[in-house]
Amino acid sequence: METTIVKVDESHIDIEKINQAAEIIRKGGLVAFPTETVYGLGGNALNPEASAKIYAAKGRPSDNPLIAHIASLDMLDSLVAEIPDSARILMDKFWPGPMTLIFKKSSLVPKETTGGLDTVAVRFPNHKIAQALIESAGVSIAAPSANLSGKPSPTLGEHVIDDMNGRIDMIIDGGMVGIGLESTIIDVTVEPPMILRPGFITKEMLQDLFGTVETDPAILEKPKEGLKPKAPGMKYRHYAPKADFKIYRGEACRVAEEILKQANEKAKEGFSVGILTVEEHLHYYEGKTNQNITVMSLGNIENPKTIANHLFQELRAFDKQGAEFIFGEAFSEDHIGQAIMNRLTKAAGYQIVDL
Ligand code: TXA
Ligand code: MG
């Protein structure tokens, strides 16, 4: 299949290109587009054949449901059976934005889109290109992250081109996304609402609204028998770079010392090695690494949003470079740190070393 690639600037949207993309969606085709979290791979959420094509293009297991994206609250009514009070509070506060809510689904939503579940995930993205596309299509758009299943989610147009060129009808390249981690998923079919996937909207923000808010216990630890994540996608090894990736947790200077020891050992054996750190810790590594080692900084601990924003990009960069081993530092798990550590831990296949 030939994929049309178009560049669209969020601040001067070329509506002709958006209309062309919307026409593809209406006809049952697939278009990748930017959102504020990560790029999505979109198809008509109410068309079972479009959903089937999405699973095929991503190589995604068909029991892993899709998120329906809307561009107005009116679009929500046709997708859901009811809107609980807690959902209204959340929608008022965080939509449009990086938050996905799980509702009981209406009969209009096909089981192909929800992976066979009776619930449906819905998000109103805060990105002008995404909104223009949904509005122009006139239907809600089912969109998982636009990566091949198992690879880090795409935060740049070129990531989508790397994974999806030749597999879908169109890619809208809107440059770098703002957040860089997928939306917070919140189940509002239970009281109080429960976090199924941490993200930019944090547990602390929800606790301010509802008092206690739990996170699905199954995603806080290594997958094990009998503890199944409520978001089916959270059970897969995800976000994974090709390299063997290990994370070290402990006092900063002790962590850097251990990472240097492990990294230099592997580098001396001739392996290509990556180290993931932050600006504040670069000095620990300067002048102490073998030539086979690349040290990458994800951002500033002082401003953890920068870390969230660069995480998937740097994991992909290590893949491109052919890194065979990656050694990374752990982060504190409060606020956005919960989402960062959730993605890092999965990327590392749960290899965390406590020092
Ligand atoms: O930020 C995002 O959410 C991005 C952008 C494109 O909007 N999308 C995204 O989609 O991350 P995806 O498919 O990569 O992740 C969707 C997650 C999966 O873990 C899936 O299992 C879960 O949402 N999910 C979808 N529908 C669900 C449902 N009815 N119940 C529980 N979990 C659901
Ligand atoms: Mg995904």
JSON list of N, CA and C in Angstrom, two decimals, residues 109-168:
[
{"chain": "A", "resi": 109, "resn": "VAL", "atom": "N", "xyz": [-21.41, 1.08, 19.54]},
{"chain": "A", "resi": 109, "resn": "VAL", "atom": "CA", "xyz": [-19.96, 0.82, 19.46]},
{"chain": "A", "resi": 109, "resn": "VAL", "atom": "C", "xyz": [-19.72, -0.66, 19.22]},
{"chain": "A", "resi": 110, "resn": "PRO", "atom": "N", "xyz": [-19.07, -1.01, 18.12]},
{"chain": "A", "resi": 110, "resn": "PRO", "atom": "CA", "xyz": [-18.88, -2.44, 17.83]},
{"chain": "A", "resi": 110, "resn": "PRO", "atom": "C", "xyz": [-17.85, -3.09, 18.77]},
{"chain": "A", "resi": 111, "resn": "LYS", "atom": "N", "xyz": [-18.04, -4.38, 19.03]},
{"chain": "A", "resi": 111, "resn": "LYS", "atom": "CA", "xyz": [-17.13, -5.14, 19.90]},
{"chain": "A", "resi": 111, "resn": "LYS", "atom": "C", "xyz": [-15.72, -5.20, 19.31]},
{"chain": "A", "resi": 112, "resn": "GLU", "atom": "N", "xyz": [-15.62, -5.05, 18.01]},
{"chain": "A", "resi": 112, "resn": "GLU", "atom": "CA", "xyz": [-14.29, -5.03, 17.37]},
{"chain": "A", "resi": 112, "resn": "GLU", "atom": "C", "xyz": [-13.47, -3.87, 17.92]},
{"chain": "A", "resi": 113, "resn": "THR", "atom": "N", "xyz": [-14.14, -2.75, 18.19]},
{"chain": "A", "resi": 113, "resn": "THR", "atom": "CA", "xyz": [-13.42, -1.57, 18.70]},
{"chain": "A", "resi": 113, "resn": "THR", "atom": "C", "xyz": [-13.05, -1.74, 20.16]},
{"chain": "A", "resi": 114, "resn": "THR", "atom": "N", "xyz": [-13.89, -2.45, 20.93]},
{"chain": "A", "resi": 114, "resn": "THR", "atom": "CA", "xyz": [-13.65, -2.56, 22.38]},
{"chain": "A", "resi": 114, "resn": "THR", "atom": "C", "xyz": [-13.00, -3.90, 22.76]},
{"chain": "A", "resi": 115, "resn": "GLY", "atom": "N", "xyz": [-12.46, -4.60, 21.78]},
{"chain": "A", "resi": 115, "resn": "GLY", "atom": "CA", "xyz": [-11.79, -5.86, 22.08]},
{"chain": "A", "resi": 115, "resn": "GLY", "atom": "C", "xyz": [-12.72, -6.85, 22.77]},
{"chain": "A", "resi": 116, "resn": "GLY", "atom": "N", "xyz": [-14.03, -6.76, 22.44]},
{"chain": "A", "resi": 116, "resn": "GLY", "atom": "CA", "xyz": [-14.99, -7.70, 23.02]},
{"chain": "A", "resi": 116, "resn": "GLY", "atom": "C", "xyz": [-15.57, -7.25, 24.36]},
{"chain": "A", "resi": 117, "resn": "LEU", "atom": "N", "xyz": [-15.10, -6.12, 24.91]},
{"chain": "A", "resi": 117, "resn": "LEU", "atom": "CA", "xyz": [-15.59, -5.67, 26.22]},
{"chain": "A", "resi": 117, "resn": "LEU", "atom": "C", "xyz": [-16.94, -4.94, 26.11]},
{"chain": "A", "resi": 118, "resn": "ASP", "atom": "N", "xyz": [-17.64, -4.83, 27.25]},
{"chain": "A", "resi": 118, "resn": "ASP", "atom": "CA", "xyz": [-18.90, -4.07, 27.31]},
{"chain": "A", "resi": 118, "resn": "ASP", "atom": "C", "xyz": [-18.65, -2.61, 27.68]},
{"chain": "A", "resi": 119, "resn": "THR", "atom": "N", "xyz": [-17.38, -2.26, 27.81]},
{"chain": "A", "resi": 119, "resn": "THR", "atom": "CA", "xyz": [-17.03, -0.88, 28.14]},
{"chain": "A", "resi": 119, "resn": "THR", "atom": "C", "xyz": [-16.30, -0.27, 26.94]},
{"chain": "A", "resi": 120, "resn": "VAL", "atom": "N", "xyz": [-16.27, 1.07, 26.94]},
{"chain": "A", "resi": 120, "resn": "VAL", "atom": "CA", "xyz": [-15.57, 1.76, 25.85]},
{"chain": "A", "resi": 120, "resn": "VAL", "atom": "C", "xyz": [-14.69, 2.86, 26.45]},
{"chain": "A", "resi": 121, "resn": "ALA", "atom": "N", "xyz": [-13.49, 3.00, 25.89]},
{"chain": "A", "resi": 121, "resn": "ALA", "atom": "CA", "xyz": [-12.56, 4.05, 26.32]},
{"chain": "A", "resi": 121, "resn": "ALA", "atom": "C", "xyz": [-12.76, 5.26, 25.41]},
{"chain": "A", "resi": 122, "resn": "VAL", "atom": "N", "xyz": [-12.89, 6.45, 26.01]},
{"chain": "A", "resi": 122, "resn": "VAL", "atom": "CA", "xyz": [-13.12, 7.67, 25.21]},
{"chain": "A", "resi": 122, "resn": "VAL", "atom": "C", "xyz": [-12.15, 8.76, 25.65]},
{"chain": "A", "resi": 123, "resn": "ARG", "atom": "N", "xyz": [-11.64, 9.51, 24.66]},
{"chain": "A", "resi": 123, "resn": "ARG", "atom": "CA", "xyz": [-10.77, 10.65, 24.96]},
{"chain": "A", "resi": 123, "resn": "ARG", "atom": "C", "xyz": [-11.09, 11.82, 24.03]},
{"chain": "A", "resi": 124, "resn": "PHE", "atom": "N", "xyz": [-11.05, 13.01, 24.59]},
{"chain": "A", "resi": 124, "resn": "PHE", "atom": "CA", "xyz": [-11.24, 14.26, 23.84]},
{"chain": "A", "resi": 124, "resn": "PHE", "atom": "C", "xyz": [-9.86, 14.92, 23.83]},
{"chain": "A", "resi": 125, "resn": "PRO", "atom": "N", "xyz": [-9.09, 14.74, 22.75]},
{"chain": "A", "resi": 125, "resn": "PRO", "atom": "CA", "xyz": [-7.71, 15.23, 22.76]},
{"chain": "A", "resi": 125, "resn": "PRO", "atom": "C", "xyz": [-7.62, 16.75, 22.65]},
{"chain": "A", "resi": 126, "resn": "ASN", "atom": "N", "xyz": [-6.57, 17.30, 23.24]},
{"chain": "A", "resi": 126, "resn": "ASN", "atom": "CA", "xyz": [-6.35, 18.74, 23.19]},
{"chain": "A", "resi": 126, "resn": "ASN", "atom": "C", "xyz": [-5.26, 19.05, 22.17]},
{"chain": "A", "resi": 127, "resn": "HIS", "atom": "N", "xyz": [-5.57, 18.81, 20.91]},
{"chain": "A", "resi": 127, "resn": "HIS", "atom": "CA", "xyz": [-4.61, 19.09, 19.83]},
{"chain": "A", "resi": 127, "resn": "HIS", "atom": "C", "xyz": [-5.42, 19.54, 18.64]},
{"chain": "A", "resi": 128, "resn": "LYS", "atom": "N", "xyz": [-5.04, 20.67, 18.07]},
{"chain": "A", "resi": 128, "resn": "LYS", "atom": "CA", "xyz": [-5.86, 21.28, 17.01]},
{"chain": "A", "resi": 128, "resn": "LYS", "atom": "C", "xyz": [-5.98, 20.39, 15.78]},
{"chain": "A", "resi": 129, "resn": "ILE", "atom": "N", "xyz": [-4.91, 19.67, 15.44]},
{"chain": "A", "resi": 129, "resn": "ILE", "atom": "CA", "xyz": [-4.97, 18.81, 14.24]},
{"chain": "A", "resi": 129, "resn": "ILE", "atom": "C", "xyz": [-5.91, 17.63, 14.50]},
{"chain": "A", "resi": 130, "resn": "ALA", "atom": "N", "xyz": [-5.77, 17.01, 15.69]},
{"chain": "A", "resi": 130, "resn": "ALA", "atom": "CA", "xyz": [-6.65, 15.89, 16.03]},
{"chain": "A", "resi": 130, "resn": "ALA", "atom": "C", "xyz": [-8.11, 16.35, 16.04]},
{"chain": "A", "resi": 131, "resn": "GLN", "atom": "N", "xyz": [-8.36, 17.49, 16.65]},
{"chain": "A", "resi": 131, "resn": "GLN", "atom": "CA", "xyz": [-9.75, 17.99, 16.72]},
{"chain": "A", "resi": 131, "resn": "GLN", "atom": "C", "xyz": [-10.31, 18.29, 15.33]},
{"chain": "A", "resi": 132, "resn": "ALA", "atom": "N", "xyz": [-9.48, 18.93, 14.49]},
{"chain": "A", "resi": 132, "resn": "ALA", "atom": "CA", "xyz": [-9.94, 19.28, 13.13]},
{"chain": "A", "resi": 132, "resn": "ALA", "atom": "C", "xyz": [-10.27, 18.01, 12.34]},
{"chain": "A", "resi": 133, "resn": "LEU", "atom": "N", "xyz": [-9.44, 16.99, 12.50]},
{"chain": "A", "resi": 133, "resn": "LEU", "atom": "CA", "xyz": [-9.66, 15.73, 11.77]},
{"chain": "A", "resi": 133, "resn": "LEU", "atom": "C", "xyz": [-10.96, 15.06, 12.21]},
{"chain": "A", "resi": 134, "resn": "ILE", "atom": "N", "xyz": [-11.18, 14.99, 13.53]},
{"chain": "A", "resi": 134, "resn": "ILE", "atom": "CA", "xyz": [-12.39, 14.33, 14.03]},
{"chain": "A", "resi": 134, "resn": "ILE", "atom": "C", "xyz": [-13.63, 15.12, 13.59]},
{"chain": "A", "resi": 135, "resn": "GLU", "atom": "N", "xyz": [-13.55, 16.45, 13.71]},
{"chain": "A", "resi": 135, "resn": "GLU", "atom": "CA", "xyz": [-14.68, 17.28, 13.29]},
{"chain": "A", "resi": 135, "resn": "GLU", "atom": "C", "xyz": [-14.99, 17.09, 11.81]},
{"chain": "A", "resi": 136, "resn": "SER", "atom": "N", "xyz": [-13.95, 17.13, 11.00]},
{"chain": "A", "resi": 136, "resn": "SER", "atom": "CA", "xyz": [-14.15, 17.00, 9.56]},
{"chain": "A", "resi": 136, "resn": "SER", "atom": "C", "xyz": [-14.68, 15.62, 9.19]},
{"chain": "A", "resi": 137, "resn": "ALA", "atom": "N", "xyz": [-14.20, 14.58, 9.90]},
{"chain": "A", "resi": 137, "resn": "ALA", "atom": "CA", "xyz": [-14.67, 13.22, 9.61]},
{"chain": "A", "resi": 137, "resn": "ALA", "atom": "C", "xyz": [-16.13, 13.07, 10.05]},
{"chain": "A", "resi": 138, "resn": "GLY", "atom": "N", "xyz": [-16.51, 13.79, 11.11]},
{"chain": "A", "resi": 138, "resn": "GLY", "atom": "CA", "xyz": [-17.89, 13.72, 11.60]},
{"chain": "A", "resi": 138, "resn": "GLY", "atom": "C", "xyz": [-18.20, 12.43, 12.35]},
{"chain": "A", "resi": 139, "resn": "VAL", "atom": "N", "xyz": [-17.17, 11.65, 12.64]},
{"chain": "A", "resi": 139, "resn": "VAL", "atom": "CA", "xyz": [-17.35, 10.42, 13.42]},
{"chain": "A", "resi": 139, "resn": "VAL", "atom": "C", "xyz": [-16.25, 10.36, 14.48]},
{"chain": "A", "resi": 140, "resn": "SER", "atom": "N", "xyz": [-16.49, 9.58, 15.54]},
{"chain": "A", "resi": 140, "resn": "SER", "atom": "CA", "xyz": [-15.41, 9.40, 16.51]},
{"chain": "A", "resi": 140, "resn": "SER", "atom": "C", "xyz": [-14.34, 8.50, 15.89]},
{"chain": "A", "resi": 141, "resn": "ILE", "atom": "N", "xyz": [-13.10, 8.77, 16.27]},
{"chain": "A", "resi": 141, "resn": "ILE", "atom": "CA", "xyz": [-11.97, 8.07, 15.64]},
{"chain": "A", "resi": 141, "resn": "ILE", "atom": "C", "xyz": [-11.29, 7.16, 16.66]},
{"chain": "A", "resi": 142, "resn": "ALA", "atom": "N", "xyz": [-11.31, 5.85, 16.37]},
{"chain": "A", "resi": 142, "resn": "ALA", "atom": "CA", "xyz": [-10.60, 4.88, 17.21]},
{"chain": "A", "resi": 142, "resn": "ALA", "atom": "C", "xyz": [-9.12, 5.02, 16.91]},
{"chain": "A", "resi": 143, "resn": "ALA", "atom": "N", "xyz": [-8.31, 5.21, 17.94]},
{"chain": "A", "resi": 143, "resn": "ALA", "atom": "CA", "xyz": [-6.88, 5.38, 17.68]},
{"chain": "A", "resi": 143, "resn": "ALA", "atom": "C", "xyz": [-6.03, 4.86, 18.81]},
{"chain": "A", "resi": 144, "resn": "PRO", "atom": "N", "xyz": [-5.32, 3.76, 18.56]},
{"chain": "A", "resi": 144, "resn": "PRO", "atom": "CA", "xyz": [-4.25, 3.37, 19.47]},
{"chain": "A", "resi": 144, "resn": "PRO", "atom": "C", "xyz": [-3.03, 4.20, 19.13]},
{"chain": "A", "resi": 145, "resn": "SER", "atom": "N", "xyz": [-1.98, 4.10, 19.93]},
{"chain": "A", "resi": 145, "resn": "SER", "atom": "CA", "xyz": [-0.73, 4.76, 19.57]},
{"chain": "A", "resi": 145, "resn": "SER", "atom": "C", "xyz": [-0.25, 4.20, 18.22]},
{"chain": "A", "resi": 146, "resn": "ALA", "atom": "N", "xyz": [0.37, 5.08, 17.40]},
{"chain": "A", "resi": 146, "resn": "ALA", "atom": "CA", "xyz": [0.66, 4.72, 16.00]},
{"chain": "A", "resi": 146, "resn": "ALA", "atom": "C", "xyz": [2.01, 4.02, 15.83]},
{"chain": "A", "resi": 147, "resn": "ASN", "atom": "N", "xyz": [2.34, 3.15, 16.77]},
{"chain": "A", "resi": 147, "resn": "ASN", "atom": "CA", "xyz": [3.58, 2.36, 16.68]},
{"chain": "A", "resi": 147, "resn": "ASN", "atom": "C", "xyz": [3.23, 0.93, 16.33]},
{"chain": "A", "resi": 148, "resn": "LEU", "atom": "N", "xyz": [4.22, 0.19, 15.84]},
{"chain": "A", "resi": 148, "resn": "LEU", "atom": "CA", "xyz": [4.04, -1.25, 15.73]},
{"chain": "A", "resi": 148, "resn": "LEU", "atom": "C", "xyz": [3.90, -1.78, 17.16]},
{"chain": "A", "resi": 149, "resn": "SER", "atom": "N", "xyz": [3.04, -2.77, 17.35]},
{"chain": "A", "resi": 149, "resn": "SER", "atom": "CA", "xyz": [2.79, -3.31, 18.68]},
{"chain": "A", "resi": 149, "resn": "SER", "atom": "C", "xyz": [4.12, -3.68, 19.36]},
{"chain": "A", "resi": 150, "resn": "GLY", "atom": "N", "xyz": [4.28, -3.24, 20.61]},
{"chain": "A", "resi": 150, "resn": "GLY", "atom": "CA", "xyz": [5.48, -3.59, 21.36]},
{"chain": "A", "resi": 150, "resn": "GLY", "atom": "C", "xyz": [6.59, -2.55, 21.29]},
{"chain": "A", "resi": 151, "resn": "LYS", "atom": "N", "xyz": [6.56, -1.68, 20.27]},
{"chain": "A", "resi": 151, "resn": "LYS", "atom": "CA", "xyz": [7.62, -0.66, 20.15]},
{"chain": "A", "resi": 151, "resn": "LYS", "atom": "C", "xyz": [7.23, 0.59, 20.95]},
{"chain": "A", "resi": 152, "resn": "PRO", "atom": "N", "xyz": [8.24, 1.43, 21.27]},
{"chain": "A", "resi": 152, "resn": "PRO", "atom": "CA", "xyz": [7.90, 2.66, 22.00]},
{"chain": "A", "resi": 152, "resn": "PRO", "atom": "C", "xyz": [6.90, 3.50, 21.21]},
{"chain": "A", "resi": 153, "resn": "SER", "atom": "N", "xyz": [5.98, 4.16, 21.91]},
{"chain": "A", "resi": 153, "resn": "SER", "atom": "CA", "xyz": [4.96, 5.00, 21.25]},
{"chain": "A", "resi": 153, "resn": "SER", "atom": "C", "xyz": [5.64, 6.15, 20.50]},
{"chain": "A", "resi": 154, "resn": "PRO", "atom": "N", "xyz": [5.04, 6.57, 19.37]},
{"chain": "A", "resi": 154, "resn": "PRO", "atom": "CA", "xyz": [5.66, 7.61, 18.54]},
{"chain": "A", "resi": 154, "resn": "PRO", "atom": "C", "xyz": [5.37, 9.02, 19.04]},
{"chain": "A", "resi": 155, "resn": "THR", "atom": "N", "xyz": [6.42, 9.81, 19.17]},
{"chain": "A", "resi": 155, "resn": "THR", "atom": "CA", "xyz": [6.26, 11.20, 19.60]},
{"chain": "A", "resi": 155, "resn": "THR", "atom": "C", "xyz": [6.68, 12.19, 18.51]},
{"chain": "A", "resi": 156, "resn": "LEU", "atom": "N", "xyz": [7.18, 11.66, 17.39]},
{"chain": "A", "resi": 156, "resn": "LEU", "atom": "CA", "xyz": [7.57, 12.48, 16.24]},
{"chain": "A", "resi": 156, "resn": "LEU", "atom": "C", "xyz": [6.99, 11.86, 14.99]},
{"chain": "A", "resi": 157, "resn": "GLY", "atom": "N", "xyz": [6.71, 12.69, 13.96]},
{"chain": "A", "resi": 157, "resn": "GLY", "atom": "CA", "xyz": [6.21, 12.17, 12.69]},
{"chain": "A", "resi": 157, "resn": "GLY", "atom": "C", "xyz": [7.12, 11.09, 12.14]},
{"chain": "A", "resi": 158, "resn": "GLU", "atom": "N", "xyz": [8.43, 11.27, 12.26]},
{"chain": "A", "resi": 158, "resn": "GLU", "atom": "CA", "xyz": [9.34, 10.27, 11.68]},
{"chain": "A", "resi": 158, "resn": "GLU", "atom": "C", "xyz": [9.24, 8.91, 12.36]},
{"chain": "A", "resi": 159, "resn": "HIS", "atom": "N", "xyz": [8.84, 8.88, 13.65]},
{"chain": "A", "resi": 159, "resn": "HIS", "atom": "CA", "xyz": [8.63, 7.58, 14.31]},
{"chain": "A", "resi": 159, "resn": "HIS", "atom": "C", "xyz": [7.48, 6.83, 13.63]},
{"chain": "A", "resi": 160, "resn": "VAL", "atom": "N", "xyz": [6.42, 7.59, 13.29]},
{"chain": "A", "resi": 160, "resn": "VAL", "atom": "CA", "xyz": [5.25, 6.97, 12.66]},
{"chain": "A", "resi": 160, "resn": "VAL", "atom": "C", "xyz": [5.64, 6.47, 11.27]},
{"chain": "A", "resi": 161, "resn": "ILE", "atom": "N", "xyz": [6.42, 7.30, 10.56]},
{"chain": "A", "resi": 161, "resn": "ILE", "atom": "CA", "xyz": [6.85, 6.91, 9.21]},
{"chain": "A", "resi": 161, "resn": "ILE", "atom": "C", "xyz": [7.68, 5.63, 9.30]},
{"chain": "A", "resi": 162, "resn": "ASP", "atom": "N", "xyz": [8.59, 5.56, 10.28]},
{"chain": "A", "resi": 162, "resn": "ASP", "atom": "CA", "xyz": [9.42, 4.34, 10.45]},
{"chain": "A", "resi": 162, "resn": "ASP", "atom": "C", "xyz": [8.55, 3.10, 10.63]},
{"chain": "A", "resi": 163, "resn": "ASP", "atom": "N", "xyz": [7.47, 3.22, 11.42]},
{"chain": "A", "resi": 163, "resn": "ASP", "atom": "CA", "xyz": [6.68, 2.04, 11.75]},
{"chain": "A", "resi": 163, "resn": "ASP", "atom": "C", "xyz": [5.54, 1.76, 10.76]},
{"chain": "A", "resi": 164, "resn": "MET", "atom": "N", "xyz": [4.95, 2.82, 10.18]},
{"chain": "A", "resi": 164, "resn": "MET", "atom": "CA", "xyz": [3.67, 2.64, 9.48]},
{"chain": "A", "resi": 164, "resn": "MET", "atom": "C", "xyz": [3.71, 2.90, 7.98]},
{"chain": "A", "resi": 165, "resn": "ASN", "atom": "N", "xyz": [4.84, 3.39, 7.46]},
{"chain": "A", "resi": 165, "resn": "ASN", "atom": "CA", "xyz": [4.89, 3.67, 6.03]},
{"chain": "A", "resi": 165, "resn": "ASN", "atom": "C", "xyz": [4.63, 2.38, 5.25]},
{"chain": "A", "resi": 166, "resn": "GLY", "atom": "N", "xyz": [3.68, 2.44, 4.32]},
{"chain": "A", "resi": 166, "resn": "GLY", "atom": "CA", "xyz": [3.34, 1.25, 3.52]},
{"chain": "A", "resi": 166, "resn": "GLY", "atom": "C", "xyz": [2.25, 0.40, 4.15]},
{"chain": "A", "resi": 167, "resn": "ARG", "atom": "N", "xyz": [1.84, 0.71, 5.39]},
{"chain": "A", "resi": 167, "resn": "ARG", "atom": "CA", "xyz": [0.83, -0.11, 6.08]},
{"chain": "A", "resi": 167, "resn": "ARG", "atom": "C", "xyz": [-0.52, 0.58, 6.22]},
{"chain": "A", "resi": 168, "resn": "ILE", "atom": "N", "xyz": [-0.53, 1.93, 6.05]},
{"chain": "A", "resi": 168, "resn": "ILE", "atom": "CA", "xyz": [-1.79, 2.68, 6.23]},
{"chain": "A", "resi": 168, "resn": "ILE", "atom": "C", "xyz": [-1.95, 3.69, 5.08]}
]
